[in-house]
Amino acid sequence: MRKAGILLAILAACHLAGGHWLLWQGAAWAGMLVRYAQSYGVEAGLTMTFDGKHPCHICKNVVKGKSKEDQSSRTERSQDDSGLFFLAEDSVLAPLLLSPETPLLDQPRLTSRTDPPHSPPPRPLA
């Protein structure tokens, strides 16, 4: 049961990382290589498979599917990304992290710590 769970987790991670497109593209390349090698020879078949000028219907579907997936993930990211960062008032990074379109909202005032350090200092463990 544990091995099945691990396998399922690995498959889910591969799917989330786009591994399903790699499987489809690999299958398409294998089919193209066999078909072109039978018709034109091995050297010409290799060239035609990987030059990008002779895509099969699976390759076209992979490109379409990847572009739809990228477009939908970009749309989701732009809706979820508020672009707000809580920074110290005098931070040099504030202009770099906040875009000109993002208005500065009322942020809680950040203060430095005032409690004294531990006395005596902690000893190293090793």
C-alpha positions as YAML, in Angstrom:
chain: A
units: angstrom
residues:
- id: 1
  name: MET
  ca: [0.00, 0.00, 0.00]
- id: 2
  name: ARG
  ca: [2.88, 2.35, 0.84]
- id: 3
  name: LYS
  ca: [4.54, 1.76, -2.55]
- id: 4
  name: ALA
  ca: [1.29, 2.57, -4.33]
- id: 5
  name: GLY
  ca: [1.06, 5.85, -2.41]
- id: 6
  name: ILE
  ca: [4.62, 6.78, -3.30]
- id: 7
  name: LEU
  ca: [4.01, 5.93, -6.96]
- id: 8
  name: LEU
  ca: [0.82, 8.00, -6.95]
- id: 9
  name: ALA
  ca: [2.67, 10.96, -5.39]
- id: 10
  name: ILE
  ca: [5.44, 10.73, -8.00]
- id: 11
  name: LEU
  ca: [2.91, 10.56, -10.84]
- id: 12
  name: ALA
  ca: [1.03, 13.56, -9.43]
- id: 13
  name: ALA
  ca: [4.26, 15.57, -9.14]
- id: 14
  name: CYS
  ca: [5.22, 14.67, -12.72]
- id: 15
  name: HIS
  ca: [1.79, 15.73, -13.93]
- id: 16
  name: LEU
  ca: [1.99, 19.04, -12.07]
- id: 17
  name: ALA
  ca: [5.44, 19.68, -13.57]
- id: 18
  name: GLY
  ca: [4.15, 19.07, -17.11]
- id: 19
  name: GLY
  ca: [5.43, 15.52, -17.48]
- id: 20
  name: HIS
  ca: [2.28, 14.45, -19.32]
- id: 21
  name: TRP
  ca: [3.28, 16.70, -22.23]
- id: 22
  name: LEU
  ca: [6.70, 15.07, -22.27]
- id: 23
  name: LEU
  ca: [5.07, 11.63, -22.54]
- id: 24
  name: TRP
  ca: [2.84, 12.74, -25.42]
- id: 25
  name: GLN
  ca: [5.74, 14.43, -27.21]
- id: 26
  name: GLY
  ca: [7.95, 11.37, -26.75]
- id: 27
  name: ALA
  ca: [5.26, 9.12, -28.20]
- id: 28
  name: ALA
  ca: [4.85, 11.50, -31.13]
- id: 29
  name: TRP
  ca: [8.60, 11.57, -31.82]
- id: 30
  name: ALA
  ca: [8.82, 7.77, -31.65]
- id: 31
  name: GLY
  ca: [5.97, 7.37, -34.13]
- id: 32
  name: MET
  ca: [7.38, 10.01, -36.44]
- id: 33
  name: LEU
  ca: [10.84, 8.47, -36.34]
- id: 34
  name: VAL
  ca: [9.50, 5.03, -37.28]
- id: 35
  name: ARG
  ca: [7.26, 6.40, -40.04]
- id: 36
  name: TYR
  ca: [9.88, 8.71, -41.56]
- id: 37
  name: ALA
  ca: [12.68, 6.12, -41.28]
- id: 38
  name: GLN
  ca: [10.57, 3.58, -43.15]
- id: 39
  name: SER
  ca: [9.78, 6.07, -45.92]
- id: 40
  name: TYR
  ca: [13.01, 8.09, -46.23]
- id: 41
  name: GLY
  ca: [15.73, 6.16, -44.38]
- id: 42
  name: VAL
  ca: [17.11, 6.48, -40.85]
- id: 43
  name: GLU
  ca: [19.24, 9.63, -41.35]
- id: 44
  name: ALA
  ca: [16.50, 11.56, -43.16]
- id: 45
  name: GLY
  ca: [13.95, 10.24, -40.67]
- id: 46
  name: LEU
  ca: [15.96, 11.59, -37.72]
- id: 47
  name: THR
  ca: [16.34, 14.95, -39.43]
- id: 48
  name: MET
  ca: [12.67, 15.22, -40.36]
- id: 49
  name: THR
  ca: [11.53, 14.14, -36.88]
- id: 50
  name: PHE
  ca: [13.50, 16.77, -34.97]
- id: 51
  name: ASP
  ca: [13.73, 19.71, -37.39]
- id: 52
  name: GLY
  ca: [10.31, 21.10, -36.42]
- id: 53
  name: LYS
  ca: [9.21, 21.51, -40.05]
- id: 54
  name: HIS
  ca: [7.31, 18.22, -40.25]
- id: 55
  name: PRO
  ca: [5.06, 18.00, -37.14]
- id: 56
  name: CYS
  ca: [2.50, 15.23, -36.85]
- id: 57
  name: HIS
  ca: [-1.04, 15.70, -35.51]
- id: 58
  name: ILE
  ca: [0.06, 14.66, -32.00]
- id: 59
  name: CYS
  ca: [2.81, 17.32, -32.01]
- id: 60
  name: LYS
  ca: [0.29, 19.96, -33.06]
- id: 61
  name: ASN
  ca: [-2.09, 18.89, -30.28]
- id: 62
  name: VAL
  ca: [0.74, 19.01, -27.72]
- id: 63
  name: VAL
  ca: [1.66, 22.56, -28.76]
- id: 64
  name: LYS
  ca: [-2.01, 23.61, -28.61]
- id: 65
  name: GLY
  ca: [-2.54, 21.98, -25.22]
- id: 66
  name: LYS
  ca: [0.62, 23.46, -23.71]
- id: 67
  name: SER
  ca: [-0.26, 26.95, -24.92]
- id: 68
  name: LYS
  ca: [-3.81, 26.67, -23.50]
- id: 69
  name: GLU
  ca: [-2.40, 25.45, -20.19]
- id: 70
  name: ASP
  ca: [0.21, 28.23, -20.07]
- id: 71
  name: GLN
  ca: [-2.40, 30.84, -20.93]
- id: 72
  name: SER
  ca: [-4.80, 29.65, -18.23]
- id: 73
  name: SER
  ca: [-2.05, 29.48, -15.61]
- id: 74
  name: ARG
  ca: [-0.92, 33.01, -16.53]
- id: 75
  name: THR
  ca: [-4.49, 34.25, -16.11]
- id: 76
  name: GLU
  ca: [-4.82, 32.54, -12.73]
- id: 77
  name: ARG
  ca: [-1.48, 33.95, -11.56]
- id: 78
  name: SER
  ca: [-2.39, 37.49, -12.59]
- id: 79
  name: GLN
  ca: [-5.68, 37.26, -10.67]
- id: 80
  name: ASP
  ca: [-4.08, 35.78, -7.55]
- id: 81
  name: ASP
  ca: [-0.98, 37.98, -7.47]
- id: 82
  name: SER
  ca: [-1.80, 41.09, -5.49]
- id: 83
  name: GLY
  ca: [1.80, 42.30, -5.58]
- id: 84
  name: LEU
  ca: [1.74, 43.59, -2.02]
- id: 85
  name: PHE
  ca: [4.80, 43.20, 0.12]
- id: 86
  name: PHE
  ca: [5.21, 44.32, 3.71]
- id: 87
  name: LEU
  ca: [8.54, 46.09, 3.89]
- id: 88
  name: ALA
  ca: [10.27, 48.30, 6.38]
- id: 89
  name: GLU
  ca: [9.67, 51.99, 5.72]
- id: 90
  name: ASP
  ca: [13.26, 52.84, 4.80]
- id: 91
  name: SER
  ca: [13.81, 49.76, 2.67]
- id: 92
  name: VAL
  ca: [15.83, 50.19, -0.50]
- id: 93
  name: LEU
  ca: [14.00, 47.23, -2.11]
- id: 94
  name: ALA
  ca: [10.55, 48.82, -1.96]
- id: 95
  name: PRO
  ca: [10.75, 50.41, -5.45]
- id: 96
  name: LEU
  ca: [12.02, 47.13, -6.92]
- id: 97
  name: LEU
  ca: [9.30, 44.89, -5.50]
- id: 98
  name: LEU
  ca: [6.24, 47.08, -5.94]
- id: 99
  name: SER
  ca: [5.13, 47.92, -9.45]
- id: 100
  name: PRO
  ca: [4.09, 51.48, -10.32]
- id: 101
  name: GLU
  ca: [0.49, 50.27, -10.80]
- id: 102
  name: THR
  ca: [0.28, 48.84, -7.26]
- id: 103
  name: PRO
  ca: [-0.79, 51.53, -4.80]
- id: 104
  name: LEU
  ca: [0.82, 51.58, -1.38]
- id: 105
  name: LEU
  ca: [-1.78, 50.65, 1.20]
- id: 106
  name: ASP
  ca: [-1.74, 51.58, 4.85]
- id: 107
  name: GLN
  ca: [0.84, 49.19, 6.26]
- id: 108
  name: PRO
  ca: [1.35, 48.48, 9.92]
- id: 109
  name: ARG
  ca: [4.34, 50.37, 11.23]
- id: 110
  name: LEU
  ca: [7.33, 48.06, 11.67]
- id: 111
  name: THR
  ca: [9.52, 48.77, 14.66]
- id: 112
  name: SER
  ca: [12.87, 47.39, 15.69]
- id: 113
  name: ARG
  ca: [13.26, 45.14, 18.72]
- id: 114
  name: THR
  ca: [14.06, 46.83, 21.99]
- id: 115
  name: ASP
  ca: [14.55, 43.85, 24.34]
- id: 116
  name: PRO
  ca: [18.17, 43.31, 25.52]
- id: 117
  name: PRO
  ca: [20.16, 40.26, 24.34]
- id: 118
  name: HIS
  ca: [20.35, 37.14, 26.52]
- id: 119
  name: SER
  ca: [22.99, 37.23, 29.18]
- id: 120
  name: PRO
  ca: [25.22, 35.18, 29.09]
- id: 121
  name: PRO
  ca: [25.14, 34.36, 25.36]
- id: 122
  name: PRO
  ca: [24.07, 30.81, 24.47]
- id: 123
  name: ARG
  ca: [26.87, 28.25, 24.24]
- id: 124
  name: PRO
  ca: [27.44, 26.27, 21.03]
- id: 125
  name: LEU
  ca: [26.05, 22.72, 21.12]
- id: 126
  name: ALA
  ca: [29.01, 21.00, 19.45]
...
